mmCIF file of C-alpha atoms in Angstrom:
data_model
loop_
_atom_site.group_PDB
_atom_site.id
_atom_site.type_symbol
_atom_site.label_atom_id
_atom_site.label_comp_id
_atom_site.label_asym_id
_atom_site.label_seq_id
_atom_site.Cartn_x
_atom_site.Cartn_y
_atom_site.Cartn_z
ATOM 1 C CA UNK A 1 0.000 0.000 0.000
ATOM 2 C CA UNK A 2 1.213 3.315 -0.831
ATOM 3 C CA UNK A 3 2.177 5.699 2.047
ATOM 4 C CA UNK A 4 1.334 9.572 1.627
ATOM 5 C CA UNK A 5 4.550 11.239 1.236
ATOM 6 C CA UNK A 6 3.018 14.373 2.926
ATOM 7 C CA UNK A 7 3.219 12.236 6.287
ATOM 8 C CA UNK A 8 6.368 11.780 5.745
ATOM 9 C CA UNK A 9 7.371 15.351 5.157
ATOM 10 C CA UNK A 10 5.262 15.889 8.519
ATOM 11 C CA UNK A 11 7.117 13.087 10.752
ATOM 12 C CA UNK A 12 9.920 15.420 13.225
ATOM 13 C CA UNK A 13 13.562 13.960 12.265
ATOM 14 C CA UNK A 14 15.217 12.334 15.310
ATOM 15 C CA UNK A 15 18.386 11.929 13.713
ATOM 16 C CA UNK A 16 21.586 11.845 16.552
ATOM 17 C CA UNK A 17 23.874 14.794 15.955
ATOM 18 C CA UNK A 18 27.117 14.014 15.659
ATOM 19 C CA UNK A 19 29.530 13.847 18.419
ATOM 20 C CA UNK A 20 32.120 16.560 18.890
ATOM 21 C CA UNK A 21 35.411 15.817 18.583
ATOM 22 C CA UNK A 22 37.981 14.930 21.824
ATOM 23 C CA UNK A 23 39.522 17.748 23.396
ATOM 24 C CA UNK A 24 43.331 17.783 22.589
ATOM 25 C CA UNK A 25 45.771 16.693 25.431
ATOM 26 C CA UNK A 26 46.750 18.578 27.546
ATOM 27 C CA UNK A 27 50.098 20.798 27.266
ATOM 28 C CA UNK A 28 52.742 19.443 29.709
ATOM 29 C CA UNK A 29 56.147 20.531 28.429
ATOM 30 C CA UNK A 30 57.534 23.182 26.289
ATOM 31 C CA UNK A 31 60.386 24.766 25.248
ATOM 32 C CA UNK A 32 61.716 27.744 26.627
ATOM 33 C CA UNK A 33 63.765 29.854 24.960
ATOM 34 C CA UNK A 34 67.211 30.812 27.218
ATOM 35 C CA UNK A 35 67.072 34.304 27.620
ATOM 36 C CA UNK A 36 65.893 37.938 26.452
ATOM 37 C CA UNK A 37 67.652 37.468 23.098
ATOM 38 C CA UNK A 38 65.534 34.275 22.503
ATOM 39 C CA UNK A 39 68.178 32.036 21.834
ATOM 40 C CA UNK A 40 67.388 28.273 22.273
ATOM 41 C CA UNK A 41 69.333 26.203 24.582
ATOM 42 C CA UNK A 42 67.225 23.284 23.668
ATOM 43 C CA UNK A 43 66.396 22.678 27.553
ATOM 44 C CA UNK A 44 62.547 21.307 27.877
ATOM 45 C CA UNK A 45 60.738 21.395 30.989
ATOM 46 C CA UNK A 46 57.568 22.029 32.857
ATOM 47 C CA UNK A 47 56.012 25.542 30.933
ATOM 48 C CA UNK A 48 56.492 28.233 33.965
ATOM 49 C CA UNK A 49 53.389 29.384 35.964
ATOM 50 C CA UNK A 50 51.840 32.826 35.450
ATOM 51 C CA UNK A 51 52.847 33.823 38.773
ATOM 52 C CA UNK A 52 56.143 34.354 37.881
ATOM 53 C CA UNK A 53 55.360 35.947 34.637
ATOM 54 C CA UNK A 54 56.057 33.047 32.611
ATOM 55 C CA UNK A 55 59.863 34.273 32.069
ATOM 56 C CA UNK A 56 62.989 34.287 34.167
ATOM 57 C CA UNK A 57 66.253 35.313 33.427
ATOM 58 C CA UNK A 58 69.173 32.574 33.941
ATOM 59 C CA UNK A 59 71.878 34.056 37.226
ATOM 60 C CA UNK A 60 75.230 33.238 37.830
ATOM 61 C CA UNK A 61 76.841 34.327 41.233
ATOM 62 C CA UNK A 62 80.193 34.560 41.662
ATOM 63 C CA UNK A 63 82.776 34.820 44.746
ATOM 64 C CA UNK A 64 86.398 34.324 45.228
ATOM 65 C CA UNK A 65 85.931 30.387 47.025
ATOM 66 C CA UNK A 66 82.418 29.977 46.264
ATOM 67 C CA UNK A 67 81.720 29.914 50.139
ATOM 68 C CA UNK A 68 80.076 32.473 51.708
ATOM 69 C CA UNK A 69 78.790 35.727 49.103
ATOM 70 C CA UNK A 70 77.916 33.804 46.005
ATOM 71 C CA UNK A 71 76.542 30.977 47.973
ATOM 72 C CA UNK A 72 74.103 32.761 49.791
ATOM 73 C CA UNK A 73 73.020 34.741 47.038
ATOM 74 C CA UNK A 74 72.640 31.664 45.018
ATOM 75 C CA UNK A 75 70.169 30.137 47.423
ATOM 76 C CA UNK A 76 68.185 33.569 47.626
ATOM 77 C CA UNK A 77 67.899 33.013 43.649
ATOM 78 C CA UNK A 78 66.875 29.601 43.974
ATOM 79 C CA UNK A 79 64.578 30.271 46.575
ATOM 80 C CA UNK A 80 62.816 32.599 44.419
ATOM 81 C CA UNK A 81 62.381 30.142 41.396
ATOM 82 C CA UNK A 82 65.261 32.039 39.664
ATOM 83 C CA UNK A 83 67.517 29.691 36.930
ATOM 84 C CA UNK A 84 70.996 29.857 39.017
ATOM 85 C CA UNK A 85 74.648 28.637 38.858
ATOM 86 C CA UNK A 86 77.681 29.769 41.282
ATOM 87 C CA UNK A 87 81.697 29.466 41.231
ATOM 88 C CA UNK A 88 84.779 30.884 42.812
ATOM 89 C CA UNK A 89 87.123 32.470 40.833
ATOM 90 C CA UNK A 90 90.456 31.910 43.239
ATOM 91 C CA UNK A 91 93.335 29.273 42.721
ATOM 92 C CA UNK A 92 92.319 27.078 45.673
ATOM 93 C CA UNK A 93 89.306 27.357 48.176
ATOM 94 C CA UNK A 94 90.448 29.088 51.054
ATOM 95 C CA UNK A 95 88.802 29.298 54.373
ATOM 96 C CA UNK A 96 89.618 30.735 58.054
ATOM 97 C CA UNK A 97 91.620 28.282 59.952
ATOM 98 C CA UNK A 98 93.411 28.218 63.206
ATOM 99 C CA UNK A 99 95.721 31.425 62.898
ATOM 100 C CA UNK A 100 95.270 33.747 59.918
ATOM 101 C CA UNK A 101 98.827 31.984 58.819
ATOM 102 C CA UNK A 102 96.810 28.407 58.715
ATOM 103 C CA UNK A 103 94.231 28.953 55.988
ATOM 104 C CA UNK A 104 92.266 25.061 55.600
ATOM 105 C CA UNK A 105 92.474 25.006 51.632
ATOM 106 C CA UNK A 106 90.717 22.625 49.466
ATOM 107 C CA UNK A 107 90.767 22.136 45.888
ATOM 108 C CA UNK A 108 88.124 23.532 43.314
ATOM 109 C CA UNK A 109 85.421 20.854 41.563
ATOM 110 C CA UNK A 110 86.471 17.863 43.148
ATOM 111 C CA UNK A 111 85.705 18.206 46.819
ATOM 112 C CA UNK A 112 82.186 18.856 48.205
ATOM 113 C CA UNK A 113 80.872 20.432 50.856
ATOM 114 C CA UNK A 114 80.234 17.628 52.848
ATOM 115 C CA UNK A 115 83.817 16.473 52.861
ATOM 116 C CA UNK A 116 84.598 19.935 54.289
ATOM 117 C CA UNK A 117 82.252 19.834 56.969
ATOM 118 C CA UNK A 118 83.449 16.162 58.127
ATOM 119 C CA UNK A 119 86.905 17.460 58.238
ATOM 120 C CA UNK A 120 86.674 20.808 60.234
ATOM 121 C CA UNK A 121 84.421 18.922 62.806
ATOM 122 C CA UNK A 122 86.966 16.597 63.071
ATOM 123 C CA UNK A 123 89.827 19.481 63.482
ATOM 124 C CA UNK A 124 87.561 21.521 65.628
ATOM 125 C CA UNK A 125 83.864 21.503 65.806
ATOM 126 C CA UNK A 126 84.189 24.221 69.079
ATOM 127 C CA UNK A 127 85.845 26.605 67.254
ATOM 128 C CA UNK A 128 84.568 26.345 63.505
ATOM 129 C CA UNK A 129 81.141 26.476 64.652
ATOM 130 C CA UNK A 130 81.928 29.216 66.995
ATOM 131 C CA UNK A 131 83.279 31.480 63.783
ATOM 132 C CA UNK A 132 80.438 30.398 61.531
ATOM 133 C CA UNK A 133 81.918 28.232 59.175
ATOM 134 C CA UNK A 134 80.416 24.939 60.250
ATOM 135 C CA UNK A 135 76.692 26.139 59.674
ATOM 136 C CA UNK A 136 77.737 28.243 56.461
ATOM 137 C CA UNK A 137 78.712 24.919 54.882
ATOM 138 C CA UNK A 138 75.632 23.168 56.178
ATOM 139 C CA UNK A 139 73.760 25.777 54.031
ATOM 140 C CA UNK A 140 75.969 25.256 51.074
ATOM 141 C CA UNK A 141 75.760 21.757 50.790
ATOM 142 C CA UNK A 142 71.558 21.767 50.712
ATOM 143 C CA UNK A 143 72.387 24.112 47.868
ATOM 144 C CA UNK A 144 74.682 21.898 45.669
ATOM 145 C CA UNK A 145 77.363 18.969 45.524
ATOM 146 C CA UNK A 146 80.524 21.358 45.819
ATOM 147 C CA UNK A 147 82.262 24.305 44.949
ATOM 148 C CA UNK A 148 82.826 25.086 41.393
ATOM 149 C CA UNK A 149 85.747 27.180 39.634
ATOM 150 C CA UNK A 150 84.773 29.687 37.474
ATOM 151 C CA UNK A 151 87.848 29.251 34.818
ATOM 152 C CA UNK A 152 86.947 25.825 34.262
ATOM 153 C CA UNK A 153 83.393 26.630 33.569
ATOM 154 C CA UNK A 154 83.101 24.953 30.169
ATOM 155 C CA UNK A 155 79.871 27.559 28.620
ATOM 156 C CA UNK A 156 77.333 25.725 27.012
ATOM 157 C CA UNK A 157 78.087 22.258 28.119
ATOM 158 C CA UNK A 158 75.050 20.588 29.297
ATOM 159 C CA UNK A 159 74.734 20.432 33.632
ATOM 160 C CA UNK A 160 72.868 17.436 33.789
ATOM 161 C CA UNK A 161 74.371 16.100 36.727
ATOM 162 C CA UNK A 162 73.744 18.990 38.215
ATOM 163 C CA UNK A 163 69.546 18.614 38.679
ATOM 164 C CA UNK A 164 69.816 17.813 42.309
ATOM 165 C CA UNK A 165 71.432 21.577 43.163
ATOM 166 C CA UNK A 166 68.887 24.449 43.692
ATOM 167 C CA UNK A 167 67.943 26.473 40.947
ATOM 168 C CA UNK A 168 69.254 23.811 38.233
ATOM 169 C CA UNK A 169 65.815 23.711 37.144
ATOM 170 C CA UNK A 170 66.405 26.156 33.740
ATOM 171 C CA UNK A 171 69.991 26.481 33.814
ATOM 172 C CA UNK A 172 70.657 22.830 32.425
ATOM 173 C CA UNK A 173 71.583 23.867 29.223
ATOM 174 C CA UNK A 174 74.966 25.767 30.865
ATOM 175 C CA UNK A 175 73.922 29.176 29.630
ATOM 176 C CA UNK A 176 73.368 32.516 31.499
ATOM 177 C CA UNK A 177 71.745 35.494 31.092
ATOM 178 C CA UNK A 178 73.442 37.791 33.884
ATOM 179 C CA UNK A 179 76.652 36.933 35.857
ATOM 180 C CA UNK A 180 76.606 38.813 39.293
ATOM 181 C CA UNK A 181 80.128 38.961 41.331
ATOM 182 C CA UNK A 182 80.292 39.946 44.746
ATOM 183 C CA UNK A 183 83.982 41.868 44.759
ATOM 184 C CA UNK A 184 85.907 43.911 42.411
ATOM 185 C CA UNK A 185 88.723 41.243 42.128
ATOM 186 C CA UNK A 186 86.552 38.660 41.010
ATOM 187 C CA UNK A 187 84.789 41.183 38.087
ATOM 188 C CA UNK A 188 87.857 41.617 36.799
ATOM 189 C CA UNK A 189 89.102 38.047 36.525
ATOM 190 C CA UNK A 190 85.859 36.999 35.228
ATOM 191 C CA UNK A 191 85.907 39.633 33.033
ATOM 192 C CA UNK A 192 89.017 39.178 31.676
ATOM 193 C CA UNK A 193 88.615 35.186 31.379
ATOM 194 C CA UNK A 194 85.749 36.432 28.791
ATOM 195 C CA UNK A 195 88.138 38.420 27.006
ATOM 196 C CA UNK A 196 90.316 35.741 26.848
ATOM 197 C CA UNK A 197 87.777 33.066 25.708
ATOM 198 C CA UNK A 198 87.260 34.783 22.718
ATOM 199 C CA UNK A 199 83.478 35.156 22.675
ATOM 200 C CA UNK A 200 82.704 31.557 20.592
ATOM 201 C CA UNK A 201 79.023 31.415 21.150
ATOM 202 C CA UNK A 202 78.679 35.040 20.238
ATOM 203 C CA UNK A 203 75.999 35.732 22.777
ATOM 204 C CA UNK A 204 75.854 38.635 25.625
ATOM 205 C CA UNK A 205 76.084 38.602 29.143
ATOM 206 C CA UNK A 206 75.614 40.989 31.778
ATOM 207 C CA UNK A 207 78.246 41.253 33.681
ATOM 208 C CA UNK A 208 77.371 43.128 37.189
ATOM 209 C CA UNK A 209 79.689 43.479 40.637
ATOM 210 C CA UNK A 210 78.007 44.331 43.810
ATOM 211 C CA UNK A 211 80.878 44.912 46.278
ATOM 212 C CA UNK A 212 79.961 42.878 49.547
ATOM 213 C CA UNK A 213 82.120 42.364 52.260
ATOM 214 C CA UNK A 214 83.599 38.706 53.314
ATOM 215 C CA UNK A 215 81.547 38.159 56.467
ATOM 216 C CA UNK A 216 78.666 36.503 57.128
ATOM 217 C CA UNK A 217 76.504 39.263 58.038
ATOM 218 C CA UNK A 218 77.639 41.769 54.727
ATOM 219 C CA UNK A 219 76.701 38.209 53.159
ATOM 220 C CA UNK A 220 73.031 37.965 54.484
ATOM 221 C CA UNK A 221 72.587 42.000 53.144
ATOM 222 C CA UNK A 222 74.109 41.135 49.896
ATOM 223 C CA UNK A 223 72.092 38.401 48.962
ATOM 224 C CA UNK A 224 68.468 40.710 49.502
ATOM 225 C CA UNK A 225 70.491 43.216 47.542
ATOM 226 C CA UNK A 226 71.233 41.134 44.762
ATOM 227 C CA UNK A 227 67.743 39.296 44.860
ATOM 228 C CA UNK A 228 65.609 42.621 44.132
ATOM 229 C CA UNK A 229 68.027 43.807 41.759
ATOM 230 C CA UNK A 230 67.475 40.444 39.601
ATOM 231 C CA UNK A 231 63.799 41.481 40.384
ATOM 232 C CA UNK A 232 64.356 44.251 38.528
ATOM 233 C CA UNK A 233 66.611 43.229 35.781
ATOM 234 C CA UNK A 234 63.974 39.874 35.147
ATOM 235 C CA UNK A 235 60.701 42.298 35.143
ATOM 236 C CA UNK A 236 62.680 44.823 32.651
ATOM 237 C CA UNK A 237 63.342 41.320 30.000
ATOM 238 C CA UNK A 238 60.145 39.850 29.997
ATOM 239 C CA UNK A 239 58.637 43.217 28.932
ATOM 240 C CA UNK A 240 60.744 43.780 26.807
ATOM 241 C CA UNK A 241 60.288 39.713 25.323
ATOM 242 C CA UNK A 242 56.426 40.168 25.335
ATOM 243 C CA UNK A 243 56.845 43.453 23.247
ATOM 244 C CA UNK A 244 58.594 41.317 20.772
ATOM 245 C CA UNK A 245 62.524 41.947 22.335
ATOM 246 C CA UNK A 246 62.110 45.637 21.909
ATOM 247 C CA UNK A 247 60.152 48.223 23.385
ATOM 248 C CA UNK A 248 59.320 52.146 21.660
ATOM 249 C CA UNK A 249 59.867 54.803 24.625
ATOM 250 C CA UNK A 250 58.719 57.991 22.118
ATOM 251 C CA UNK A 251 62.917 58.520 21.971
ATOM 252 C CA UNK A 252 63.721 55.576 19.758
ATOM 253 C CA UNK A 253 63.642 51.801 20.136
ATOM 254 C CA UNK A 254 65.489 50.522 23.630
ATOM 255 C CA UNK A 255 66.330 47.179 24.124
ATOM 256 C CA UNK A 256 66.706 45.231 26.867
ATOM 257 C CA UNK A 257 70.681 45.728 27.340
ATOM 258 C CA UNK A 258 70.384 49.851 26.771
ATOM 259 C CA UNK A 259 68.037 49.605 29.997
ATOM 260 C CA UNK A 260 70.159 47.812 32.310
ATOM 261 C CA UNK A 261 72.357 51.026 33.520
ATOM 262 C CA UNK A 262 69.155 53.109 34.625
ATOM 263 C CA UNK A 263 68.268 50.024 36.047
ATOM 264 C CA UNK A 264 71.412 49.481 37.807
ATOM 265 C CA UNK A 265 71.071 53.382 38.583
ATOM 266 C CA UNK A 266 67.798 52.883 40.286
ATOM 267 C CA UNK A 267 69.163 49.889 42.605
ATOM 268 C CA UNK A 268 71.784 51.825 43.710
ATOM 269 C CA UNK A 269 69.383 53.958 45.107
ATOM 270 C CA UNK A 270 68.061 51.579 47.061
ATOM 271 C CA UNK A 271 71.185 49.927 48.167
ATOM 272 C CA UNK A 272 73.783 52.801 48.740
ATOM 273 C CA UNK A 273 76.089 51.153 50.789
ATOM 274 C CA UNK A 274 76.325 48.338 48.071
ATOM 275 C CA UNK A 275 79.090 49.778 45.005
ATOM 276 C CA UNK A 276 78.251 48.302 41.731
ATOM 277 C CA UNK A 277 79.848 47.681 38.923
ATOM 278 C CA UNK A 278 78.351 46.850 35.325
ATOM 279 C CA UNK A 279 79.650 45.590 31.593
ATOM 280 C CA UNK A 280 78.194 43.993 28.673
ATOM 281 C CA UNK A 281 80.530 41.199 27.714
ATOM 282 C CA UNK A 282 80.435 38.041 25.470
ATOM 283 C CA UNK A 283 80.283 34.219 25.723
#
C-alpha cells in the first residue's frame, strides 16, 4: 500500500547529531627559549606558571671560594624560582683556619661540601662552629654537591648532573643570562677570562659586581640586595620579550641591554652602601 509522502514530510527527524570531537591533550612541556635574546638552549621542561610571569632570566653568582657571598646569594635566587649557577674564581678554596697563617684550603670541583664539613668537625667543631663556618657549609651543601671554579666553567656544556642543586631547574643547558660577582677582584678576573675566551658562542652577558664584604653578616645583606636587583633586571626582560625583544619609549627603540644602567642606577638607590659595577661582555 502506498504511504502519503506528505506524512512523511510531517514526521519530526530524530536523527543523533554528531559527536564533537575529543579535546586535545593537555600541554605538559615546552620549550623555553634561554634568555631575552631568545636564543634556544634546547632545555625542555615544565612551561612556567603565570605567577612568575612566565619568564625568568638565567643568574650566575660569583665569589672568590664559592663559600660564603655567592653561595648565599645563590640560594636567595633559587629560593625565588630564579635559573641559578655559582663558582669561585680563586686558585684554591680558602677558608679561616686556626691562625690567619693556617688557611684550611681545598681544591676547586672535586671536593664537596660535605667532605669539608666532616673534616673541620673533626679538626675543631668548638671553634669552627663558633666562627660560623660549620653552619655556612651546612647551608651550602643543601644548595649543591661542591664548589665550582669559574675558569673551568666549560659555557654551554650541558649540567645534567647537576639537577639535584637548587635552581638547576632552567639552567641545564649551561647558559646565562646575567653573571653577578660579589667583589671587584673577582669582576675583573671573570671579566678578563671572557676576554680571553674569545666570545665563541657570540651571545651577551651581563656582567654586574656588587661589592659585599667577606663576612657573614655583609653576606646575608648582599644576597636581599642582589635578589631585588634580579627582580628588577627579570621584570625589565620579559617586557621587553612580550613586546617582541624591543620596546618604543617615544625617543627611539630601547632594548633590553640599553636599559640595564638606569636600572642598575635605580638599585643603587636603594642599596647605597652596596658599590656596583656593570659591563656587557660576550660568551
Amino acid at each position: 500500500m502506498a504511504s502519503d509522502p506528505r506524512l512523511a514530510r510531517a514526521t519530526p527527524r530524530t536523527a543523533t547529531p554528531p559527536q564533537p570531537p575529543p579535546p586535545p591533550p593537555p600541554i605538559t612541556q615546552q620549550k623555553l627559549a634561554t634568555g631575552y635574546d631568545g636564543t634556544d638552549d634546547g632545555v625542555v621542561f615544565e612551561p612556567a606558571s603565570k605567577e612568575d610571569g612566565g619568564f625568568k632570566l638565567k643568574f650566575c653568582t660569583v665569589c672568590a671560594s664559592n663559600q660564603n657571598r655567592s653561595m648565599e646569594a645563590h640560594l636567595r635566587l633559587a629560593q625565588a624560582s630564579y635559573p641559578v649557577i655559582s663558582f669561585g674564581t680563586g686558585s684554591l678554596v680558602r677558608l679561616p683556619g686556626p691562625s690567619i697563617t693556617q688557611p684550611n684550603v681545598y681544591p676547586f670541583n672535586s671536593t664537596s661540601y660535605s667532605q669539608m664539613y666532616t673534616e673541620l668537625s673533626s679538626k675543631d667543631a668548638r671553634l669552627y662552629r663558633a666562627n660560623g663556618l660549620l653552619t655556612m657549609i651546612e647551608r651550602n651543601r643543601t644548595v649543591k654537591w661542591g664548589p665550582e671554579r669559574w675558569q673551568d666553567w666549560r659555557v654551554g656544556k650541558p649540567r645534567l648532573e647537576h639537577k639535584e642543586d637548587k635552581g638547576s631547574r632552567g639552567a641545564e643547558g649551561g647558559i646565562v643570562d646575567v653573571v653577578i660577582t660579589c667583589e671587584e677582584r673577582c669582576w675583573d678576573a671573570v671579566v678578563d677570562n671572557l676576554l680571553e675566551r674569545g666570545s665563541p658562542l657570540n651571545r651577551p652577558v651581563h656582567v654586574i659586581n656588587v661589592d659585599i664584604k667577606d663576612n657573614h653578616e655583609e653576606a646575608l645583606v648582599g644576597g636581599r640586595a642582589i635578589l631585588d636587583l634580579a627582580d628588577s633586571l627579570n621584570e625589565a626582560a620579559r617586557s621587553e620579550r612580550e613586546g617582541g625583544g624591543w620596546r618604543s619609549t617615544g625617543d627611539g627603540d630601547r632594548s633590553f641591554d640599553t636599559r640595564v644602567p638606569e636600572i642598575l642606577a635605580e638599585w643603587q638607590e636603594r642599596w647605597k652602601n652596596l658599590p656596583a659595577l656593570w659591563t656587557l661582555a660576550w660568551f
